[in-house]
């Protein structure tokens, strides 16, 4: 099913599999990068001689810890917390925290591994890491969320620092959780160390545009992919999976650029609104009232709710998966292509299965992999760190222009690398190789690390 790897790289992959048994998502993320690397090892034989691939696949440090907390009725719960500090060749470990019941070491490691190359692609001085907990925030009160965050940070704080490891949000972790986490870090350390977390609120060290950045950035990346094809987003019919942070600001920017978004979703079902999704209503439901997307259809005339529906069966020209990993399989990809989809931009991390990616690439549609397309979130986190370091705060317009320039640059460099290494138009190869070379060169320059 997978294309073969060169013999020496296959041996490395088998070793990674054996050393990290049962971590399927991590294996999947590693395999995808290794499949891109054959021409890199020809140009840079020192990477193989110095075992850079083996080193990059082994996290620098993995922290697993107990998170005990009490719910509002006084019942005790125990969750498992993680922080995988993957690679610090380019800067402090940087990457989000995910609170979701599916979280285990394999998920955190796949996310951390991808983060290393994504962060390198931004051109900013940030290494890669990821963390989280198998905690389910659904249905929990503010007080329960606060107690969980405080307990989580009570252990994690000793591993963090503005020059060491700088977490941010991911699934289940947004502005509210970052506030509780930052407050506890501040109490434990007696330091107002703004740069230790990003995604903070405006008024206490946060950056304008960070909330919007992943979604806006993903749309800028798709705009660039269409531009090289002599096309634009104007008038395009789009679908966006999820209805969380990334999905909401993807919808908002698509609409600003003249596209029509007719559907979005959550883990329970799909909402279809042929007039175009009312993004302010989605914000009110999800960001303020924390309700399900099903309620959208009861509040908006003409909208339909499909419980358990498959979003990818809705015909569109542009699809932006923005919910979770492996949400588009081979069959979904074939359906999208058959229905006329010409561009896919991954707002989520690894939302397309390897078979799905092959379908898109073979069909010749514009496919923007998450490492490149969703890098705007972490890039704007790095802009937040810059503002914290200089005790400055920039305007929305200035910060958005910087984000746009970074995404345009990531598009240009992944495009150029794909061409240089013999896979023109293939942004998967372009992103994997560009990120890998930047990290590998720094690792070699820093000695045997
Ligand atoms: P949110 O928690 O804000 O939203 C997640 C959305 O995805 C919700 O609509 C949720 O539905 C849905 N979802 C989550 N898990 C599943 C699942 N297992 N099956 C189906 N639907 C699911 O998270 P974000 O928007 O921040 O993150 C979305 C994706 O973007 C993730 O892959 C994340 O790693 C990636 N990402 C996030 C960045 C950021 O800055 N936040 C940056 C770069 C990438 P429900 O409410 O029903 O669970
Ligand atoms: O996957 C990601 O890039 C994120 N969740 C954002 C990480 C960050 O540090 O802003």
Coordinates of C-alpha atoms and ligand atoms in Angstrom, one line a residue:
X1 CA 0.0 0.0 0.0
X2 CA 2.9 2.4 0.8
X3 CA 5.5 3.3 -1.8
X4 CA 8.8 1.6 -1.0
X5 CA 11.5 3.4 0.9
X6 CA 15.2 3.2 0.0
X7 CA 16.7 0.2 1.9
X8 CA 18.6 2.2 4.5
X9 CA 15.6 4.4 5.2
X10 CA 13.3 1.4 5.5
X11 CA 15.6 0.0 8.1
X12 CA 15.3 3.3 10.1
X13 CA 11.5 3.2 9.8
X14 CA 11.4 -0.4 11.1
X15 CA 13.5 0.6 14.0
X16 CA 11.2 3.6 14.8
X17 CA 8.2 1.2 14.7
X18 CA 9.8 -1.3 17.0
X19 CA 11.0 1.3 19.5
X20 CA 7.6 3.0 19.6
X21 CA 5.2 0.0 19.5
X22 CA 1.5 0.7 19.2
X23 CA 1.9 4.4 18.4
X24 CA 0.2 4.2 15.0
X25 CA -0.2 8.0 14.4
X26 CA 3.5 8.5 15.2
X27 CA 4.5 5.8 12.7
X28 CA 2.2 7.4 10.1
X29 CA 3.8 10.9 10.5
X30 CA 7.3 9.5 10.4
X31 CA 6.7 7.4 7.4
X32 CA 5.3 10.3 5.4
X33 CA 8.5 12.4 6.1
X34 CA 10.8 9.5 5.3
X35 CA 9.1 8.9 2.0
X36 CA 10.2 12.4 0.9
X37 CA 13.8 12.1 1.9
X38 CA 15.5 9.9 -0.7
X39 CA 16.7 12.8 -2.9
X40 CA 17.9 14.7 0.2
X41 CA 20.2 11.9 1.2
X42 CA 21.8 12.0 -2.3
X43 CA 22.5 15.7 -2.0
X44 CA 23.5 15.6 1.6
X45 CA 25.3 12.3 2.3
X46 CA 26.4 13.6 5.7
X47 CA 22.8 13.4 7.0
X48 CA 23.0 9.6 6.7
X49 CA 26.6 9.3 7.9
X50 CA 25.8 11.4 11.0
X51 CA 22.5 9.5 11.6
X52 CA 20.4 12.7 11.5
X53 CA 17.2 10.9 10.6
X54 CA 17.5 8.5 13.5
X55 CA 18.2 11.4 15.9
X56 CA 15.3 13.5 14.6
X57 CA 12.9 10.6 15.1
X58 CA 13.9 10.3 18.8
X59 CA 12.4 13.0 21.0
X60 CA 14.9 14.9 23.2
X61 CA 12.7 14.4 26.3
X62 CA 9.3 12.8 27.1
X63 CA 7.4 13.8 30.2
X64 CA 4.4 11.8 31.4
X65 CA 2.6 12.7 34.6
X66 CA -0.4 12.2 36.9
X67 CA -3.1 14.9 36.9
X68 CA -5.4 14.5 39.9
X69 CA -8.4 16.8 40.2
X70 CA -11.8 17.1 41.8
X71 CA -15.1 17.6 40.0
X72 CA -17.9 19.9 41.3
X73 CA -19.4 17.0 43.3
X74 CA -16.2 16.3 45.0
X75 CA -15.4 13.2 43.1
X76 CA -11.7 12.6 42.4
X77 CA -10.4 12.0 38.9
X78 CA -7.0 11.0 37.6
X79 CA -5.8 11.9 34.1
X80 CA -2.5 11.4 32.3
X81 CA -0.6 14.5 31.2
X82 CA 2.1 14.6 28.5
X83 CA 4.8 16.9 27.2
X84 CA 7.1 15.6 24.5
X85 CA 10.0 18.0 23.9
X86 CA 11.0 16.9 20.5
X87 CA 13.7 19.1 19.1
X88 CA 15.3 22.3 20.2
X89 CA 17.9 22.8 17.4
X90 CA 16.2 26.0 16.2
X91 CA 14.8 27.4 19.4
X92 CA 12.8 26.6 22.6
X93 CA 10.4 23.7 22.3
X94 CA 7.1 25.2 20.9
X95 CA 3.8 23.6 20.3
X96 CA 0.3 23.3 21.6
X97 CA -1.5 21.4 24.3
X98 CA -4.4 19.1 23.4
X99 CA -7.1 18.1 25.9
X100 CA -9.2 15.3 24.4
X101 CA -10.1 11.8 25.7
X102 CA -8.2 10.2 22.7
X103 CA -4.8 11.7 23.7
X104 CA -2.1 9.1 24.4
X105 CA 1.7 9.1 23.8
X106 CA 1.3 8.2 20.1
X107 CA -0.9 11.2 19.4
X108 CA 1.4 13.6 21.3
X109 CA 4.5 12.3 19.4
X110 CA 2.9 12.5 16.0
X111 CA 2.0 16.1 16.7
X112 CA 5.4 16.9 18.2
X113 CA 7.2 15.3 15.3
X114 CA 5.2 17.3 12.7
X115 CA 5.6 20.5 14.8
X116 CA 9.4 20.3 14.4
X117 CA 9.3 20.6 10.6
X118 CA 6.3 23.0 10.6
X119 CA 8.1 25.4 13.0
X120 CA 11.2 25.2 10.8
X121 CA 9.1 26.2 7.8
X122 CA 8.0 29.4 9.5
X123 CA 11.6 30.6 9.5
X124 CA 11.2 31.7 13.1
X125 CA 13.5 30.6 16.0
X126 CA 11.3 27.9 17.5
X127 CA 12.0 24.2 18.1
X128 CA 9.2 21.6 18.3
X129 CA 7.1 20.0 21.1
X130 CA 3.6 19.0 21.9
X131 CA 1.6 18.1 25.0
X132 CA -1.8 17.5 26.5
X133 CA -3.9 15.2 28.5
X134 CA -6.6 12.5 28.0
X135 CA -9.0 14.8 29.8
X136 CA -12.5 15.3 28.3
X137 CA -13.5 19.0 28.7
X138 CA -17.0 18.4 27.3
X139 CA -19.7 19.2 29.8
X140 CA -17.3 20.4 32.4
X141 CA -18.0 23.6 34.3
X142 CA -15.6 26.6 34.3
X143 CA -14.6 25.7 37.8
X144 CA -13.7 22.1 36.9
X145 CA -11.7 23.3 33.8
X146 CA -9.8 25.7 36.1
X147 CA -9.0 23.0 38.7
X148 CA -7.8 20.6 36.0
X149 CA -5.6 23.3 34.4
X150 CA -4.2 24.2 37.8
X151 CA -3.3 20.6 38.6
X152 CA -1.9 20.1 35.1
X153 CA 0.4 23.1 35.4
X154 CA 1.4 22.2 39.0
X155 CA 3.5 19.5 37.4
X156 CA 4.3 21.0 34.0
X157 CA 5.6 24.3 35.2
X158 CA 9.0 22.9 36.2
X159 CA 9.6 21.9 32.6
X160 CA 8.6 25.3 31.0
X161 CA 10.2 28.6 30.5
X162 CA 10.3 31.4 27.9
X163 CA 13.7 30.1 26.7
X164 CA 13.0 26.4 27.3
X165 CA 9.5 25.3 26.4
X166 CA 6.5 27.4 25.3
X167 CA 3.1 25.7 25.0
X168 CA 0.0 27.1 23.4
X169 CA -3.5 25.8 22.6
X170 CA -4.7 22.9 20.4
X171 CA -7.9 20.8 20.5
X172 CA -9.8 21.6 23.7
X173 CA -7.4 24.3 24.8
X174 CA -8.2 27.9 23.9
X175 CA -8.1 31.3 25.6
X176 CA -9.9 30.2 28.7
X177 CA -7.5 27.3 29.4
X178 CA -4.4 29.3 28.6
X179 CA -5.6 31.9 31.2
X180 CA -5.9 29.3 33.9
X181 CA -2.6 27.7 33.0
X182 CA -0.8 31.1 32.9
X183 CA -2.3 32.1 36.2
X184 CA -1.0 28.9 37.9
X185 CA 2.4 29.2 36.3
X186 CA 2.7 32.8 37.6
X187 CA 1.7 31.7 41.2
X188 CA 4.1 28.8 41.3
X189 CA 7.1 30.7 39.9
X190 CA 6.4 34.2 41.2
X191 CA 7.4 35.5 37.7
X192 CA 5.2 37.4 35.3
X193 CA 6.9 35.6 32.4
X194 CA 4.6 36.4 29.5
X195 CA 6.6 34.5 26.9
X196 CA 6.1 31.1 28.6
X197 CA 2.7 30.5 27.0
X198 CA 1.1 31.9 23.8
X199 CA -2.5 32.4 22.9
X200 CA -2.9 34.6 25.9
X201 CA -5.7 37.2 26.2
X202 CA -5.4 40.7 24.8
X203 CA -4.6 42.9 27.8
X204 CA -2.4 40.3 29.6
X205 CA 0.3 39.6 27.0
X206 CA -1.6 38.1 24.1
X207 CA -1.1 39.1 20.5
X208 CA -3.8 40.4 18.2
X209 CA -4.4 37.9 15.3
X210 CA -3.2 34.8 17.3
X211 CA -6.8 33.6 17.7
X212 CA -7.5 34.0 14.0
X213 CA -4.0 33.0 12.8
X214 CA -4.3 29.3 12.0
X215 CA -7.5 29.6 10.0
X216 CA -6.5 32.9 8.3
X217 CA -3.1 31.5 7.5
X218 CA -4.5 28.3 6.0
X219 CA -6.7 30.4 3.7
X220 CA -3.7 32.5 2.7
X221 CA -1.9 29.3 1.8
X222 CA -4.8 28.1 -0.4
X223 CA -5.0 31.5 -2.0
X224 CA -1.3 31.2 -3.0
X225 CA -1.8 27.6 -4.3
X226 CA -4.6 28.8 -6.5
X227 CA -2.6 31.9 -7.6
X228 CA 0.1 29.8 -9.2
X229 CA -2.7 28.0 -11.1
X230 CA -4.0 31.3 -12.4
X231 CA -7.1 31.0 -10.2
X232 CA -8.5 32.6 -7.0
X233 CA -10.9 32.0 -4.1
X234 CA -13.5 34.5 -5.5
X235 CA -16.8 32.7 -6.0
X236 CA -15.5 29.3 -4.9
X237 CA -17.8 26.9 -3.1
X238 CA -16.1 25.6 0.1
X239 CA -16.6 23.2 2.9
X240 CA -14.7 23.3 6.3
X241 CA -14.7 20.5 8.8
X242 CA -15.0 21.2 12.5
X243 CA -16.4 24.3 14.1
X244 CA -13.6 25.1 16.6
X245 CA -10.9 27.7 16.6
X246 CA -9.3 26.8 13.2
X247 CA -12.6 26.1 11.4
X248 CA -14.2 29.4 12.5
X249 CA -11.4 31.7 11.3
X250 CA -11.0 29.6 8.1
X251 CA -14.6 30.3 7.3
X252 CA -14.3 34.0 8.2
X253 CA -11.3 34.5 5.9
X254 CA -12.7 32.4 3.0
X255 CA -15.8 34.6 3.1
X256 CA -13.7 37.8 3.3
X257 CA -11.9 36.7 0.1
X258 CA -15.2 36.2 -1.7
X259 CA -15.7 32.4 -1.3
X260 CA -18.9 30.8 -0.2
X261 CA -18.7 28.3 2.7
X262 CA -21.7 26.0 2.6
X263 CA -20.9 23.5 5.3
X264 CA -19.1 22.8 8.6
X265 CA -19.3 20.1 11.3
X266 CA -18.4 18.8 14.7
X267 CA -17.8 15.2 15.9
X268 CA -21.6 14.6 16.0
X269 CA -22.7 15.8 12.6
X270 CA -22.7 18.2 9.7
X271 CA -24.5 21.5 9.1
X272 CA -25.3 22.5 5.5
X273 CA -26.3 26.1 4.8
X274 CA -26.5 26.9 1.1
X275 CA -26.9 30.7 1.7
X276 CA -23.4 30.6 3.3
X277 CA -22.5 29.8 6.9
X278 CA -23.2 32.7 9.3
X279 CA -19.9 32.8 11.0
X280 CA -21.0 35.2 13.7
X281 CA -23.7 32.6 14.7
X282 CA -21.0 29.9 14.8
X283 CA -18.8 32.1 17.0
X284 CA -21.7 32.8 19.4
X285 CA -22.6 29.1 19.7
X286 CA -19.1 27.7 20.0
X287 CA -17.0 30.4 21.5
X288 CA -19.5 32.0 23.9
X289 CA -22.2 29.5 24.7
X290 CA -20.1 26.3 24.1
X291 CA -23.0 24.5 22.4
X292 CA -23.2 21.8 19.6
X293 CA -23.2 22.8 15.9
X294 CA -26.6 21.0 15.6
X295 CA -28.1 24.0 17.3
X296 CA -27.1 26.2 14.3
X297 CA -29.7 24.5 12.2
X298 CA -32.4 25.2 14.7
X299 CA -31.5 28.9 14.8
X300 CA -30.9 29.6 11.1
X301 CA -33.7 29.3 8.5
X302 CA -32.9 27.1 5.6
X303 CA -29.9 25.4 7.2
X304 CA -30.0 21.5 7.5
X305 CA -28.3 19.3 10.2
X306 CA -27.2 15.8 9.2
X307 CA -26.5 13.8 12.3
X308 CA -23.5 11.6 11.8
X309 CA -23.3 12.9 8.2
X310 CA -20.1 12.7 6.1
X311 CA -19.1 16.2 5.2
X312 CA -16.8 15.1 2.4
X313 CA -19.8 13.9 0.3
X314 CA -21.0 17.5 -0.1
X315 CA -19.8 18.8 -3.5
X316 CA -17.3 21.7 -3.3
X317 CA -14.4 23.2 -5.1
X318 CA -12.3 23.9 -2.0
X319 CA -12.1 21.6 1.1
X320 CA -10.4 22.7 4.3
X321 CA -10.2 19.9 6.9
X322 CA -9.9 21.7 10.2
X323 CA -11.0 19.2 12.9
X324 CA -8.7 16.3 13.6
X325 CA -6.3 13.6 12.3
X326 CA -7.3 11.0 9.6
X327 CA -10.7 12.6 9.0
X328 CA -10.3 12.2 5.1
X329 CA -9.7 8.6 4.0
X330 CA -9.1 7.3 0.5
X331 CA -12.8 7.0 -0.3
X332 CA -13.5 10.5 0.9
X333 CA -10.7 11.8 -1.2
X334 CA -12.0 10.1 -4.3
X335 CA -15.5 11.5 -3.6
X336 CA -14.1 15.0 -3.3
X337 CA -12.2 14.7 -6.5
X338 CA -15.1 13.2 -8.4
X339 CA -17.3 16.0 -7.2
X340 CA -15.0 18.7 -8.6
X341 CA -12.8 19.6 -5.7
X342 CA -9.7 21.5 -7.0
X343 CA -7.9 22.4 -3.8
X344 CA -7.5 21.0 -0.3
X345 CA -5.8 23.1 2.5
X346 CA -5.2 21.2 5.8
X347 CA -6.0 23.4 8.7
X348 CA -5.8 20.4 11.0
X349 CA -2.7 18.3 11.7
X350 CA -2.5 15.1 9.5
X351 CA -6.3 15.2 8.6
X352 CA -5.8 13.2 5.4
X353 CA -4.7 9.5 5.5
X354 CA -1.8 8.4 3.4
X355 CA -4.2 6.9 0.8
X356 CA -6.2 10.1 0.7
X357 CA -3.0 12.1 0.1
X358 CA -2.1 9.8 -2.8
X359 CA -5.6 10.2 -4.3
X360 CA -5.2 14.0 -4.2
X361 CA -1.7 14.0 -5.6
X362 CA -2.5 11.6 -8.4
X363 CA -5.6 13.7 -9.4
X364 CA -3.2 16.7 -9.7
X365 CA -5.3 18.9 -7.4
X366 CA -3.7 21.6 -5.2
X367 CA -3.0 19.9 -1.9
X368 CA -1.6 21.9 1.0
X369 CA -0.3 19.7 3.8
X370 CA -0.9 20.7 7.4
X371 CA 2.8 21.3 8.1
X372 CA 2.8 24.1 5.6
X373 CA -0.9 25.2 5.5
X374 CA -1.6 25.4 9.2
X375 CA 1.8 26.9 10.2
X376 CA 0.2 30.4 10.6
X377 CA -0.9 29.6 14.2
X378 CA 2.5 28.8 15.5
X379 CA 4.1 31.5 13.4
X380 CA 1.8 34.1 15.1
X381 CA 2.7 32.5 18.5
X382 CA 6.3 33.3 17.6
X383 CA 5.2 36.9 16.9
X384 CA 3.5 36.9 20.3
X385 CA 6.8 35.8 21.9
X386 CA 8.6 38.7 20.0
X387 CA 6.1 41.2 21.4
X388 CA 6.4 39.8 24.9
X389 CA 10.2 40.0 24.7
X390 CA 10.1 43.6 23.7
X391 CA 7.1 44.5 25.9
X392 CA 5.3 45.8 22.8
X393 CA 1.9 45.2 21.2
X394 CA 1.3 45.5 17.6
X395 CA -1.9 46.5 15.7
X396 CA -4.2 43.9 14.1
X397 CA -3.3 45.1 10.6
X398 CA 0.4 45.1 11.1
X399 CA 0.3 41.6 12.7
X400 CA -1.9 40.2 9.9
X401 CA 0.4 41.6 7.3
X402 CA 3.3 39.7 8.9
X403 CA 1.2 36.5 9.0
X404 CA 0.3 36.9 5.4
X405 CA 4.0 37.5 4.4
X406 CA 5.0 34.3 6.4
X407 CA 2.4 32.2 4.7
X408 CA 3.3 33.5 1.3
X409 CA 6.9 32.8 2.0
X410 CA 6.1 29.2 3.2
X411 CA 4.2 28.7 -0.1
X412 CA 7.1 30.0 -2.2
X413 CA 9.8 27.9 -0.4
X414 CA 7.8 24.7 -0.4
X415 CA 7.0 25.2 -4.1
X416 CA 10.6 25.9 -5.0
X417 CA 11.9 22.9 -2.9
X418 CA 9.5 20.5 -4.6
X419 CA 10.7 21.6 -8.0
X420 CA 14.4 21.4 -7.0
X421 CA 14.0 17.9 -5.7
X422 CA 12.1 16.6 -8.7
X423 CA 8.4 16.7 -7.6
X424 CA 7.0 19.9 -9.1
X425 CA 3.7 21.0 -7.5
X426 CA 4.0 18.5 -4.7
X427 CA 3.8 20.5 -1.4
X428 CA 4.1 17.4 0.7
X429 CA 7.6 16.7 -0.6
X430 CA 8.3 20.5 -0.6
X431 CA 7.3 20.9 3.1
X432 CA 8.9 17.8 4.4
X433 CA 12.3 18.5 2.6
X434 CA 12.4 22.2 3.4
X435 CA 11.7 21.6 7.1
X436 CA 14.0 18.6 7.4
X437 CA 17.0 20.3 5.8
X438 CA 16.7 23.4 8.1
X439 CA 16.6 21.3 11.2
X440 CA 19.2 18.8 10.0
X441 CA 21.7 21.5 9.2
X442 CA 21.3 23.2 12.5
X443 CA 21.7 19.8 14.3
X444 CA 24.9 19.1 12.5
X445 CA 26.3 22.6 13.3
X446 CA 25.5 22.1 17.0
X447 CA 27.7 19.0 17.4
X448 CA 26.4 15.5 18.3
X449 CA 23.0 16.4 19.7
Ligands
LIG1 P1 -11.0 23.1 18.8 O1 -11.0 22.3 20.0 O2 -11.2 24.6 18.9 O3 -12.0 22.5 17.7 C1 -11.9 21.2 17.3 C2 -13.0 20.9 16.3 O4 -12.8 19.7 15.7 C3 -14.4 20.8 17.0 O5 -15.4 21.2 16.1 C4 -14.4 19.3 17.3 O6 -15.8 18.8 17.4 C5 -13.8 18.7 16.1 N1 -13.1 17.4 16.5 C6 -12.1 17.3 17.4 N2 -11.8 16.0 17.6 C7 -12.6 15.3 16.7 C8 -12.7 14.0 16.4 N3 -12.0 13.0 17.0 N4 -13.7 13.6 15.5 C9 -14.4 14.6 14.9 N5 -14.3 15.9 15.1 C10 -13.4 16.3 16.0 O7 -9.5 22.8 18.2 P2 -8.7 23.6 17.1 O8 -9.6 24.2 16.1 O9 -7.7 24.4 17.8 O10 -7.9 22.4 16.3 C11 -8.4 21.8 15.2 C12 -7.3 21.1 14.4 O11 -6.3 22.1 14.0 C13 -6.5 20.1 15.2 O12 -6.0 19.1 14.3 C14 -5.3 20.9 15.7 O13 -4.2 20.0 15.9 C15 -5.0 21.8 14.5 N6 -4.2 23.0 14.7 C16 -4.6 23.9 15.6 C17 -3.9 25.1 15.8 C18 -4.3 26.1 16.7 O14 -3.7 27.2 16.7 N7 -5.4 25.9 17.5 C19 -2.7 25.3 15.0 C20 -2.4 24.3 14.0 C21 -3.2 23.2 13.8 P3 -16.3 18.4 18.9 O15 -16.6 19.7 19.6 O16 -17.6 17.6 18.6 O17 -15.3 17.6 19.6
LIG2 O1 -0.4 22.5 15.8 C1 -0.1 23.7 16.1 O2 0.7 24.3 15.3 C2 -0.6 24.4 17.2 N1 -1.5 23.8 17.9 C3 -0.2 25.7 17.6 C4 1.1 25.7 18.3 C5 1.6 27.0 18.9 O3 2.6 26.9 19.7 O4 1.0 28.1 18.6

